[in-house]
Short mmCIF file of C-alpha atoms in Angstrom, two decimals:
data_model
loop_
_atom_site.label_atom_id
_atom_site.label_comp_id
_atom_site.label_asym_id
_atom_site.label_seq_id
_atom_site.Cartn_x
_atom_site.Cartn_y
_atom_site.Cartn_z
CA MET A 1 65.05 15.49 -69.32
CA GLU A 2 66.92 13.41 -66.86
CA ARG A 3 65.00 15.03 -64.00
CA VAL A 4 61.71 14.44 -65.73
CA GLY A 5 62.56 10.78 -66.07
CA ILE A 6 63.36 10.56 -62.39
CA VAL A 7 60.05 12.19 -61.48
CA VAL A 8 58.13 9.89 -63.77
CA LEU A 9 59.94 6.93 -62.36
CA ALA A 10 59.11 8.08 -58.80
CA ILE A 11 55.46 8.52 -59.73
CA VAL A 12 55.31 5.11 -61.29
CA ALA A 13 57.01 3.58 -58.24
CA GLY A 14 54.65 5.39 -55.89
CA ALA A 15 51.67 4.28 -57.87
CA GLY A 16 52.97 0.75 -57.78
CA VAL A 17 53.40 0.95 -54.04
CA LEU A 18 49.87 2.33 -53.62
CA ILE A 19 48.48 -0.28 -55.95
CA GLY A 20 50.39 -2.97 -54.08
CA TYR A 21 49.24 -1.58 -50.72
CA TYR A 22 45.69 -1.47 -52.02
CA LEU A 23 45.90 -5.05 -53.18
CA LEU A 24 47.40 -6.13 -49.89
CA ALA A 25 44.73 -4.17 -47.97
CA GLU A 26 42.02 -5.79 -50.07
CA LEU A 27 43.51 -9.17 -49.34
CA ALA A 28 43.73 -8.28 -45.62
CA VAL A 29 40.11 -7.19 -45.56
CA GLY A 30 38.88 -10.10 -47.59
CA TYR A 31 40.89 -12.86 -45.99
CA PHE A 32 41.49 -11.53 -42.50
CA VAL A 33 39.27 -8.66 -41.33
CA TRP A 34 35.92 -9.86 -42.63
CA PRO A 35 36.45 -13.51 -41.62
CA ALA A 36 37.59 -12.32 -38.23
CA PHE A 37 34.52 -10.08 -37.94
CA VAL A 38 32.22 -12.91 -39.03
CA LEU A 39 33.73 -15.33 -36.56
CA LEU A 40 34.83 -13.19 -33.63
CA LEU A 41 32.16 -10.47 -33.40
CA PRO A 42 29.17 -12.80 -32.84
CA ALA A 43 31.27 -14.86 -30.47
CA ALA A 44 32.33 -11.73 -28.58
CA GLY A 45 28.77 -10.47 -28.46
CA ALA A 46 27.46 -13.82 -27.20
CA ALA A 47 30.30 -14.03 -24.70
CA GLY A 48 29.43 -10.53 -23.50
CA ALA A 49 25.75 -11.44 -23.08
CA LEU A 50 26.58 -14.68 -21.25
CA THR A 51 29.07 -12.88 -19.06
CA ALA A 52 26.40 -10.28 -18.26
CA ALA A 53 23.96 -13.01 -17.23
CA GLY A 54 26.59 -14.79 -15.16
CA THR A 55 27.63 -11.54 -13.51
CA ALA A 56 24.01 -10.76 -12.60
CA VAL A 57 23.55 -14.20 -11.05
CA LEU A 58 26.83 -14.05 -9.14
CA THR A 59 26.08 -10.54 -7.93
CA VAL A 60 22.89 -11.69 -6.27
CA SER A 61 23.77 -15.23 -5.20
CA GLY A 62 27.54 -15.51 -5.40
CA PRO A 63 30.11 -15.35 -2.60
CA ARG A 64 29.00 -13.10 0.25
CA ARG A 65 31.89 -10.67 -0.25
CA HIS A 66 30.65 -9.94 -3.77
CA ARG A 67 26.98 -9.56 -2.91
CA PRO A 68 25.31 -6.16 -2.50
CA VAL A 69 24.65 -4.80 0.97
CA THR A 70 21.79 -6.52 2.82
CA VAL A 71 18.87 -4.32 3.88
CA THR A 72 18.67 -4.90 7.64
CA PRO A 73 16.01 -3.96 10.17
CA ALA A 74 18.34 -1.27 11.49
CA MET A 75 18.48 0.32 8.03
CA VAL A 76 14.70 0.24 7.88
CA SER A 77 14.10 1.76 11.32
CA GLU A 78 16.85 4.37 10.95
CA GLU A 79 15.58 5.28 7.46
CA ASP A 80 18.95 4.59 5.81
CA PHE A 81 17.05 3.02 2.93
CA PRO A 82 14.24 4.53 0.78
CA LEU A 83 11.61 1.98 1.74
CA LEU A 84 7.98 2.85 1.05
CA VAL A 85 6.87 2.44 4.67
CA PRO A 86 5.00 5.32 6.35
CA ARG A 87 6.30 6.71 9.61
CA HIS A 88 4.31 6.26 12.78
CA ARG A 89 3.86 8.89 15.45
CA ALA A 90 6.97 7.75 17.32
CA GLY A 91 8.97 9.04 14.34
CA ARG A 92 10.66 5.84 13.17
CA ARG A 93 9.68 2.80 11.20
CA ASP A 94 9.30 -0.55 12.88
CA HIS A 95 12.46 -2.60 13.46
CA ALA A 96 11.73 -5.54 11.14
CA TRP A 97 13.03 -7.26 8.03
CA PRO A 98 11.47 -5.82 4.86
CA ALA A 99 9.85 -7.95 2.21
CA TYR A 100 12.16 -8.72 -0.72
CA LEU A 101 10.33 -6.86 -3.46
CA PRO A 102 9.97 -3.44 -1.82
CA GLY A 103 13.29 -3.80 0.02
CA GLN A 104 16.25 -5.92 -1.03
CA ALA A 105 15.17 -6.09 -4.69
CA GLN A 106 15.97 -2.39 -5.15
CA VAL A 107 19.51 -2.86 -3.83
CA ASP A 108 20.06 -5.97 -5.96
CA LEU A 109 18.87 -4.28 -9.16
CA TRP A 110 21.09 -1.25 -8.64
CA ALA A 111 24.05 -3.50 -7.82
CA VAL A 112 23.51 -5.63 -10.95
CA ALA A 113 23.18 -2.51 -13.14
CA GLY A 114 26.39 -1.12 -11.67
CA ARG A 115 28.28 -4.37 -12.21
CA LEU A 116 27.08 -4.62 -15.82
CA GLY A 117 28.15 -1.05 -16.50
CA GLY A 118 31.59 -1.80 -15.13
CA LEU A 119 31.76 -5.00 -17.17
CA SER A 120 30.85 -3.13 -20.36
CA ARG A 121 33.55 -0.55 -19.76
CA GLY A 122 36.02 -3.31 -18.94
CA GLY A 123 35.78 -4.70 -22.49
CA TRP A 124 37.67 -1.67 -23.72
CA TYR A 125 40.50 -2.10 -21.25
CA PRO A 126 42.87 -3.98 -23.71
CA VAL A 127 42.22 -1.34 -26.35
CA ARG A 128 43.07 1.47 -23.96
CA GLN A 129 46.24 -0.31 -22.85
CA CYS A 130 47.43 -0.86 -26.46
CA ALA A 131 46.68 2.75 -27.35
CA ARG A 132 48.67 3.93 -24.32
CA LEU A 133 51.67 1.82 -25.39
CA VAL A 134 51.48 3.09 -28.99
CA ARG A 135 51.38 6.71 -27.79
CA GLU A 136 54.64 6.14 -25.93
CA LEU A 137 56.46 5.05 -29.18
CA HIS A 138 58.27 7.30 -31.69
CA GLU A 139 56.07 9.12 -34.14
CA ARG A 140 57.54 7.25 -37.17
CA VAL A 141 56.96 3.94 -35.43
CA GLN A 142 53.38 4.99 -34.69
CA TRP A 143 52.77 5.72 -38.37
CA THR A 144 54.41 2.47 -39.37
CA LEU A 145 52.18 0.51 -36.95
CA LEU A 146 49.12 2.40 -38.18
CA VAL A 147 49.87 1.62 -41.80
CA VAL A 148 50.80 -1.98 -41.21
CA GLY A 149 48.67 -2.95 -38.26
CA TRP A 150 45.31 -1.37 -38.99
CA PRO A 151 43.64 -4.68 -39.86
CA VAL A 152 44.55 -6.07 -36.48
CA ALA A 153 43.41 -2.85 -34.82
CA ALA A 154 40.10 -3.03 -36.68
CA VAL A 155 39.55 -6.60 -35.49
CA VAL A 156 40.46 -5.70 -31.89
CA LEU A 157 38.16 -2.65 -31.91
CA GLY A 158 35.36 -4.69 -33.45
CA VAL A 159 35.71 -7.43 -30.84
CA ALA A 160 35.77 -4.87 -28.03
CA PHE A 161 32.69 -3.16 -29.44
CA ALA A 162 30.91 -6.50 -29.88
CA TRP A 163 31.77 -7.47 -26.34
CA SER A 164 30.45 -4.22 -24.94
CA ALA A 165 27.37 -4.38 -27.11
CA GLY A 166 26.74 -7.95 -25.97
CA VAL A 167 27.08 -6.93 -22.33
CA VAL A 168 24.82 -3.90 -22.76
CA LEU A 169 22.17 -5.61 -24.87
CA GLY A 170 22.27 -8.84 -22.91
CA GLY A 171 22.21 -7.00 -19.58
CA THR A 172 19.44 -4.70 -20.74
CA ALA A 173 17.35 -7.63 -21.95
CA LEU A 174 17.97 -9.45 -18.69
CA LEU A 175 17.05 -6.39 -16.63
CA VAL A 176 13.90 -5.84 -18.68
CA VAL A 177 12.81 -9.43 -18.16
CA VAL A 178 13.63 -9.26 -14.45
CA LEU A 179 11.84 -5.93 -14.08
CA LEU A 180 8.74 -7.30 -15.82
CA LEU A 181 8.81 -10.36 -13.58
CA LEU A 182 9.39 -8.34 -10.41
CA GLY A 183 6.75 -5.83 -11.49
CA SER A 184 4.22 -8.61 -11.93
CA LEU A 185 5.13 -10.09 -8.56
CA GLU A 186 4.97 -6.65 -6.94
CA ALA A 187 1.53 -6.03 -8.46
CA LEU A 188 0.43 -9.39 -7.05
CA ARG A 189 1.99 -8.53 -3.67
CA LEU A 190 0.24 -5.14 -3.60
CA ALA A 191 -3.05 -6.84 -4.44
CA VAL A 192 -2.55 -9.30 -1.59
CA VAL A 193 -1.51 -6.49 0.78
CA GLY A 194 -4.48 -4.34 -0.20
CA GLY A 195 -6.87 -7.24 0.11
CA ALA A 196 -5.46 -8.29 3.47
CA ARG A 197 -5.63 -4.72 4.81
CA GLY A 198 -9.17 -4.29 3.56
CA LEU A 199 -10.25 -7.64 5.00
CA ASP A 200 -8.58 -6.81 8.31
CA ALA A 201 -10.32 -3.44 8.49
CA LEU A 202 -13.68 -5.00 7.56
CA VAL A 203 -13.40 -7.79 10.12
CA ARG A 204 -12.36 -5.36 12.86
CA SER A 205 -15.16 -2.94 12.03
CA ARG A 206 -17.73 -5.74 12.04
CA LEU A 207 -16.45 -7.55 15.11
CA GLY A 208 -14.77 -5.02 17.32
CA GLY A 209 -14.14 -1.53 16.09
CA PRO A 210 -11.74 0.69 18.03
CA SER A 211 -10.60 -0.70 21.37
CA GLY A 212 -11.02 1.46 24.46
CA CYS A 213 -7.96 2.14 26.60
CA PRO A 214 -8.63 1.28 30.26
CA GLU A 215 -6.37 4.12 31.45
CA CYS A 216 -6.86 7.15 29.21
CA TYR A 217 -10.26 6.03 27.80
CA ARG A 218 -9.25 6.88 24.24
CA ALA A 219 -10.48 4.80 21.33
CA VAL A 220 -7.56 2.88 19.79
CA PRO A 221 -8.32 1.82 16.21
CA LEU A 222 -4.70 0.70 15.61
CA PRO A 223 -3.05 -0.75 18.74
CA TRP A 224 0.69 -1.10 19.18
CA PHE A 225 2.03 -4.61 19.78
CA ARG A 226 5.06 -6.00 21.61
CA CYS A 227 7.19 -8.65 19.97
CA SER A 228 6.69 -12.08 21.51
CA GLY A 229 10.27 -13.15 20.89
CA ARG A 230 12.50 -14.25 23.75
CA ASP A 231 14.39 -11.30 25.29
CA CYS A 232 12.80 -8.93 22.77
CA ASP A 233 10.53 -6.09 23.84
CA ARG A 234 10.48 -4.11 20.59
CA THR A 235 7.31 -2.29 19.71
CA HIS A 236 5.60 -2.79 16.36
CA HIS A 237 3.49 0.29 15.78
CA ASP A 238 1.71 -0.83 12.62
CA LEU A 239 1.27 -4.56 12.10
CA ARG A 240 -0.96 -4.21 9.09
CA PRO A 241 0.20 -5.84 5.83
CA GLY A 242 2.70 -3.72 3.93
CA ALA A 243 6.33 -3.41 2.87
CA LEU A 244 7.47 -5.26 6.00
CA GLY A 245 5.38 -8.31 5.18
CA ALA A 246 2.12 -9.21 3.48
CA TRP A 247 0.88 -12.00 5.75
CA TRP A 248 3.77 -12.43 8.17
CA ARG A 249 6.47 -10.07 9.44
CA ARG A 250 9.88 -11.01 10.81
CA CYS A 251 10.98 -8.88 13.74
CA GLY A 252 14.60 -7.81 13.97
CA CYS A 253 15.10 -10.51 16.61
CA GLY A 254 14.00 -13.16 14.10
CA ARG A 255 10.53 -13.78 15.57
CA LEU A 256 7.78 -14.33 12.99
CA LEU A 257 4.74 -12.13 13.74
CA PRO A 258 1.25 -12.07 12.15
CA THR A 259 0.60 -8.90 10.18
CA THR A 260 -3.13 -8.20 10.41
CA VAL A 261 -4.37 -6.53 13.58
CA PHE A 262 -7.12 -9.13 13.83
CA ARG A 263 -4.58 -11.99 13.94
CA ALA A 264 -2.00 -10.12 16.01
CA ALA A 265 -4.53 -9.32 18.73
CA ARG A 266 -5.04 -13.05 19.32
CA ARG A 267 -1.31 -13.78 19.76
CA LEU A 268 0.45 -10.63 20.98
CA THR A 269 0.16 -8.11 23.80
CA ALA A 270 -1.48 -4.90 22.61
CA TYR A 271 -1.09 -1.54 24.29
CA CYS A 272 -2.27 2.03 23.89
CA PRO A 273 -0.17 4.31 21.64
CA VAL A 274 -1.11 7.35 23.76
CA CYS A 275 -0.46 6.30 27.37
CA SER A 276 1.29 2.90 26.80
CA ALA A 277 -1.20 1.07 29.02
CA ASP A 278 -1.88 -2.57 28.19
CA LEU A 279 -5.13 -3.07 26.32
CA ARG A 280 -7.55 -5.85 27.03
CA GLU A 281 -7.27 -9.30 25.61
CA ARG A 282 -7.96 -9.47 21.86
CA ALA A 283 -8.17 -5.69 21.63
CA ALA A 284 -9.94 -4.28 18.56
CA THR A 285 -11.39 -7.69 17.67
CA ILE A 286 -14.13 -7.99 20.30
CA PRO A 287 -17.14 -5.64 20.19
CA GLU A 288 -16.99 -2.88 22.78
CA VAL A 289 -19.92 -0.87 24.11
CA ARG A 290 -18.83 2.27 26.02
CA LEU A 291 -21.71 3.88 27.91
CA PRO A 292 -21.34 6.93 30.16
CA VAL A 293 -24.17 7.17 32.68
CA ILE A 294 -24.86 10.89 33.09
CA GLY A 295 -27.07 12.69 35.54
CA ALA A 296 -27.15 15.17 38.40
CA VAL A 297 -26.14 14.49 41.99
CA SER A 298 -28.56 12.00 43.63
CA ALA A 299 -30.30 11.26 40.32
CA GLY A 300 -29.74 7.52 40.81
CA LYS A 301 -26.90 6.80 38.38
CA THR A 302 -24.92 4.43 40.60
CA ARG A 303 -27.95 2.43 41.70
CA LEU A 304 -29.13 2.09 38.11
CA THR A 305 -25.66 0.85 37.09
CA PHE A 306 -25.59 -1.81 39.82
CA ALA A 307 -29.17 -2.96 39.20
CA ALA A 308 -28.65 -3.19 35.43
CA LEU A 309 -25.49 -5.29 35.78
CA LEU A 310 -27.20 -7.53 38.32
CA GLU A 311 -30.09 -8.11 35.92
CA LEU A 312 -27.77 -8.90 33.02
CA GLY A 313 -26.64 -11.84 35.11
CA ASP A 314 -24.12 -13.98 33.23
CA VAL A 315 -21.19 -11.58 33.03
CA GLU A 316 -17.45 -12.05 33.44
CA PHE A 317 -14.81 -9.65 34.72
CA ASP A 318 -11.39 -8.91 33.28
CA ASP A 319 -10.13 -6.89 36.23
CA GLU A 320 -10.46 -7.33 39.95
CA ALA A 321 -11.50 -3.71 40.54
CA SER A 322 -14.65 -4.12 38.43
CA ARG A 323 -15.44 -7.36 40.25
CA ARG A 324 -15.17 -5.71 43.66
CA VAL A 325 -17.35 -2.79 42.59
CA PHE A 326 -19.96 -5.15 41.16
CA ASP A 327 -19.99 -7.42 44.22
CA GLU A 328 -20.52 -4.47 46.54
CA GLY A 329 -23.18 -2.97 44.29
CA ALA A 330 -25.01 -6.29 43.94
CA ARG A 331 -25.06 -6.68 47.70
CA ILE A 332 -26.53 -3.19 48.12
CA ILE A 333 -29.26 -3.86 45.55
CA ARG A 334 -30.20 -7.28 46.95
CA GLU A 335 -30.32 -6.06 50.55
CA ARG A 336 -32.13 -2.83 49.57
CA GLU A 337 -29.56 -0.65 51.26
CA GLU A 338 -29.00 3.01 50.54
CA THR A 339 -26.41 3.68 47.84
CA SER A 340 -23.44 5.71 49.01
CA LYS A 341 -22.72 8.83 47.02
CA THR A 342 -20.10 8.53 44.28
CA ALA A 343 -16.94 10.30 45.37
CA ALA A 344 -16.37 13.60 43.60
CA GLY A 345 -13.02 15.07 42.64
CA HIS A 346 -11.54 12.11 40.78
CA PHE A 347 -12.30 10.40 37.49
CA PRO A 348 -14.19 7.14 37.71
CA ALA A 349 -12.70 3.87 36.57
CA ALA A 350 -14.96 2.09 34.13
CA VAL A 351 -16.86 -0.93 35.40
CA THR A 352 -16.03 -3.43 32.66
CA VAL A 353 -17.78 -6.74 32.13
CA ARG A 354 -17.55 -9.33 29.38
CA LEU A 355 -21.06 -10.00 28.21
CA PRO A 356 -22.31 -12.98 26.14
CA VAL A 357 -23.86 -11.59 22.95
CA ARG A 358 -25.21 -12.68 19.61
CA ARG A 359 -25.02 -10.92 16.28
CA ARG A 360 -28.19 -10.17 14.41
CA PHE A 361 -26.87 -12.09 11.40
CA GLY A 362 -25.64 -15.08 13.45
CA ARG A 363 -23.07 -15.89 16.06
CA VAL A 364 -19.73 -14.35 15.11
CA GLY A 365 -18.30 -13.24 18.44
CA GLU A 366 -19.17 -14.93 21.71
CA HIS A 367 -18.60 -11.91 23.96
CA ALA A 368 -18.60 -8.14 24.00
CA TYR A 369 -16.98 -5.74 26.42
CA LEU A 370 -19.44 -3.47 28.21
CA HIS A 371 -17.88 -0.40 29.86
CA LEU A 372 -20.05 1.68 32.19
CA PHE A 373 -18.75 5.08 33.34
CA ASP A 374 -20.44 6.36 36.49
CA ALA A 375 -18.94 9.76 37.30
CA ALA A 376 -20.05 11.84 40.28
CA GLY A 377 -22.92 14.20 39.54
CA GLU A 378 -20.68 17.21 40.23
CA PHE A 379 -18.91 16.52 36.93
CA TYR A 380 -22.18 17.30 35.12
CA GLN A 381 -22.74 20.58 36.94
CA ASP A 382 -19.40 22.36 36.34
CA TRP A 383 -18.13 23.14 32.83
CA ASP A 384 -14.42 22.72 33.62
CA GLU A 385 -14.92 19.37 35.33
CA ASN A 386 -17.23 18.13 32.60
CA ALA A 387 -14.68 19.04 29.92
CA ALA A 388 -12.17 16.72 31.60
CA LEU A 389 -14.36 13.62 31.12
CA SER A 390 -12.41 12.14 28.20
CA PHE A 391 -14.50 8.95 28.16
CA LEU A 392 -17.37 11.00 26.70
CA ASP A 393 -15.37 11.52 23.50
CA ASN A 394 -15.40 7.84 22.55
CA ALA A 395 -18.79 6.74 23.82
CA THR A 396 -20.92 4.46 21.68
CA GLY A 397 -24.06 5.73 23.41
CA LEU A 398 -25.23 7.62 26.49
CA VAL A 399 -27.60 6.91 29.36
CA LEU A 400 -29.32 10.02 30.71
CA VAL A 401 -30.63 9.28 34.20
CA LEU A 402 -33.72 11.44 34.73
CA ASP A 403 -35.06 11.79 38.25
CA PRO A 404 -38.85 12.21 37.87
CA PHE A 405 -39.00 14.06 41.20
CA THR A 406 -37.27 17.00 39.49
CA VAL A 407 -39.97 17.10 36.78
CA PRO A 408 -42.04 20.28 37.35
CA ALA A 409 -45.43 18.51 37.47
CA VAL A 410 -44.24 15.85 39.95
CA LEU A 411 -42.29 18.33 42.07
CA ALA A 412 -45.30 20.63 42.34
CA GLU A 413 -47.53 17.77 43.55
CA THR A 414 -45.10 16.17 46.01
CA ALA A 415 -43.67 19.33 47.59
CA GLY A 416 -43.72 18.87 51.36
CA GLN A 417 -44.86 15.25 51.15
CA GLU A 418 -43.16 12.27 52.72
CA VAL A 419 -42.61 10.53 49.34
CA LEU A 420 -40.36 13.38 48.21
CA GLY A 421 -38.11 12.77 51.22
CA ARG A 422 -37.86 9.07 50.44
CA ALA A 423 -37.05 9.84 46.80
CA HIS A 424 -33.95 11.90 47.64
CA PRO A 425 -34.48 14.02 44.53
CA ALA A 426 -31.56 15.13 42.38
CA THR A 427 -29.97 18.46 43.20
CA ARG A 428 -30.35 19.70 39.63
CA ASP A 429 -32.89 19.20 36.89
CA ALA A 430 -32.05 16.82 34.03
CA GLU A 431 -32.28 19.49 31.33
CA ALA A 432 -29.37 21.49 32.76
CA THR A 433 -27.24 18.34 32.95
CA TYR A 434 -28.20 17.45 29.40
CA GLN A 435 -27.38 20.86 27.92
CA LEU A 436 -23.99 21.08 29.65
CA THR A 437 -22.98 17.62 28.41
CA VAL A 438 -24.19 18.22 24.85
CA GLN A 439 -22.31 21.53 24.65
CA ARG A 440 -19.16 19.78 25.79
CA LEU A 441 -19.59 17.00 23.21
CA ARG A 442 -20.07 19.53 20.42
CA LEU A 443 -17.03 21.53 21.51
CA PHE A 444 -14.90 18.37 21.29
CA ARG A 445 -16.44 17.58 17.88
CA VAL A 446 -18.10 14.34 18.92
CA PRO A 447 -20.62 13.34 16.22
CA ILE A 448 -23.59 13.08 18.58
CA ASP A 449 -25.99 12.94 15.64
CA ARG A 450 -24.71 9.37 15.14
CA LEU A 451 -25.02 8.36 18.80
CA PRO A 452 -28.04 6.81 20.53
CA LEU A 453 -29.35 8.29 23.79
CA ALA A 454 -31.27 6.22 26.36
CA VAL A 455 -33.38 8.36 28.70
CA ALA A 456 -33.95 6.34 31.87
CA VAL A 457 -36.75 7.67 34.09
CA VAL A 458 -35.73 6.11 37.42
CA LYS A 459 -37.43 5.67 40.83
CA ALA A 460 -40.49 4.31 39.07
CA ASP A 461 -41.47 2.32 42.19
CA LEU A 462 -42.15 5.64 44.00
CA LEU A 463 -44.10 7.16 41.12
CA THR A 464 -47.04 4.88 41.94
CA GLU A 465 -47.75 7.28 44.82
CA VAL A 466 -47.85 10.33 42.53
CA ALA A 467 -51.10 11.22 40.80
CA ALA A 468 -49.30 13.19 38.08
CA ALA A 469 -47.69 9.94 36.93
CA ALA A 470 -50.76 7.74 37.25
CA GLU A 471 -51.05 7.26 33.50
CA LEU A 472 -47.33 6.59 32.99
CA THR A 473 -46.46 3.18 31.49
CA PRO A 474 -43.13 1.51 30.48
CA ASP A 475 -43.97 2.11 26.83
CA GLY A 476 -41.35 4.38 25.19
CA PRO A 477 -43.71 6.72 23.27
CA ALA A 478 -45.90 7.03 26.36
CA ILE A 479 -42.88 8.04 28.49
CA ARG A 480 -41.84 10.61 25.89
CA ALA A 481 -45.33 12.08 25.76
CA TRP A 482 -45.55 12.20 29.56
CA LEU A 483 -42.23 14.03 29.87
CA ALA A 484 -43.25 16.56 27.24
CA GLY A 485 -46.57 17.16 28.98
CA ALA A 486 -45.04 17.35 32.46
CA GLY A 487 -42.79 20.32 31.65
CA LEU A 488 -39.75 18.78 29.91
CA ASP A 489 -40.89 19.41 26.35
CA ASN A 490 -37.69 21.41 25.62
CA LEU A 491 -35.54 18.47 26.74
CA VAL A 492 -37.52 16.00 24.62
CA LEU A 493 -37.30 18.19 21.51
CA ALA A 494 -33.58 18.85 22.05
CA ALA A 495 -32.83 15.14 22.44
CA ASP A 496 -34.72 14.28 19.24
CA ARG A 497 -32.84 17.02 17.40
CA ASP A 498 -29.33 16.31 18.74
CA PHE A 499 -29.00 12.51 18.80
CA GLY A 500 -29.28 9.89 16.11
CA ALA A 501 -31.80 7.83 18.09
CA VAL A 502 -33.53 8.36 21.43
CA GLY A 503 -35.13 5.65 23.58
CA TYR A 504 -37.25 6.24 26.69
CA PHE A 505 -37.43 3.76 29.58
CA LEU A 506 -39.23 3.60 32.89
CA VAL A 507 -36.91 1.99 35.43
CA SER A 508 -36.98 0.84 39.02
CA SER A 509 -33.50 0.21 40.39
CA LEU A 510 -35.10 -1.09 43.60
CA GLU A 511 -37.20 -3.81 41.97
CA GLY A 512 -36.23 -3.95 38.28
CA TRP A 513 -33.06 -5.99 38.73
CA THR A 514 -34.91 -9.31 38.51
CA PRO A 515 -35.19 -10.81 34.98
CA GLY A 516 -38.47 -10.13 33.22
CA HIS A 517 -39.56 -7.25 35.46
CA PRO A 518 -41.56 -4.62 33.53
CA LEU A 519 -39.48 -1.83 35.10
CA SER A 520 -36.23 -3.45 33.98
CA ALA A 521 -33.06 -1.65 35.04
CA ALA A 522 -31.12 -3.23 32.20
CA ALA A 523 -33.57 -2.19 29.47
CA PRO A 524 -31.65 1.02 28.57
CA LEU A 525 -28.39 -0.95 28.33
CA ARG A 526 -29.93 -3.69 26.19
CA TRP A 527 -31.36 -1.09 23.83
CA LEU A 528 -27.99 0.66 23.47
CA ILE A 529 -26.22 -2.68 22.99
CA GLY A 530 -28.77 -3.51 20.30
CA ARG A 531 -27.91 -0.26 18.51
CA ARG A 532 -24.43 -1.76 18.04
CA GLY A 533 -25.95 -4.72 16.22
CA LEU A 534 -25.69 -7.02 19.25
CA THR A 535 -28.18 -8.97 21.29
CA THR A 536 -27.50 -10.18 24.80
CA ASP A 537 -27.87 -13.91 25.35
CA LEU A 538 -30.53 -13.17 27.95
CA GLU A 539 -32.69 -11.58 25.23
CA ALA A 540 -31.89 -14.39 22.79
CA ARG A 541 -33.14 -16.97 25.22
#
């Protein structure tokens, strides 16, 4: 019985201890834990959110040593940064400062997210330290601390959790707001970039189109530009609006450059991306008319070129070589001298003049570049030599010089006559020259069905002595009908089938260089210029 009493007494004492512990725990929860939670948890959460906001601001604009890495032009050009900028054919991006939104904003956002993550984990640092110290104590002491100190532990854990939650929620809300704002600004930037690129392309297509390289004769729709900064010769391969700037771009040297090709061509030096030759002033913004003058040896190509330029009159020259060629040609035409044969074996340099023009819908550009390519007739007799004429690939039209004294009807009548000797007839008929050139254009995939062809029947001043041409007049349909009836019907049909438009002209290079002459030497050029939507000032007057 004595043992039973001891057991009962122990049970009663244990129950009293448990009841007392329960009462004390209830008091601890009611008067310590819950008040602490009510007061400290919101404060910890708010402090965490404010700390997150302050950390984000300091990360971006605080002391330099705490800021994220700056995206430099070297990082852009060396592709050390995932910027949405396409490569150019040189293999690297341009050396320039990127715009903030597609460039530095990415680095800043990742840096802020990383700092906020570290800040959230840092809120648990005191808890981890206390737990480490408790683990180093004796097991009985650990249990004693657990039994006695759990209210304090609950408050500490709650504060740590509230802090972390405040950092996470506050940082997430801040990032969402920032992302929405940056997304809206980026959408606006992309709209501006797209509009500026479209406007630039439209203006260039209406005013200039691709610029022709004076060295390799290739069409250059997108010139390369050199930086205009002092002691800076960096190349900018694509100055269109984009990730490196919407309306302006800052070169790595600090120089501010215009982004659209239309604006850049007025301020910077442009050059060819293929051969690196300097392009002409305001490349790709001034209309260009590139006209190869094709024909057999002694057909009269060179004389027609000189007479047409002389009739056009008010022209300017951008290079001294074209001026010298024109001056010599004008002298020959005025003094009625014989034209020396064009040298064979080397490619001709284009005779380039700057011609006053008007647009059909009003004056937009004051000048246009007119490039005339007068290659030796041997280039139009041999396939290999003809294939090397790269200027044919980018022509805006062609002039086919047709010597009427190779036309079967005229040749049959004038055989053995003195007029045939004075005419110095071409060494090959025009149809053979035409077919060889057209085959070459098709092989190089030139869309000739979009090109105009001017057929110039030259030496018209001598045709007055030929009965077979007695009914021939400068009227285009009449010339076409005469050629078809005189034995060149295959050539006429082929030209109508192959080219987008065909014009026929009766020309006298000996007399047609004076303004208003019915046998105008410049009539084929004016017609081809008109096909580009331009009118020479001489016509306008």
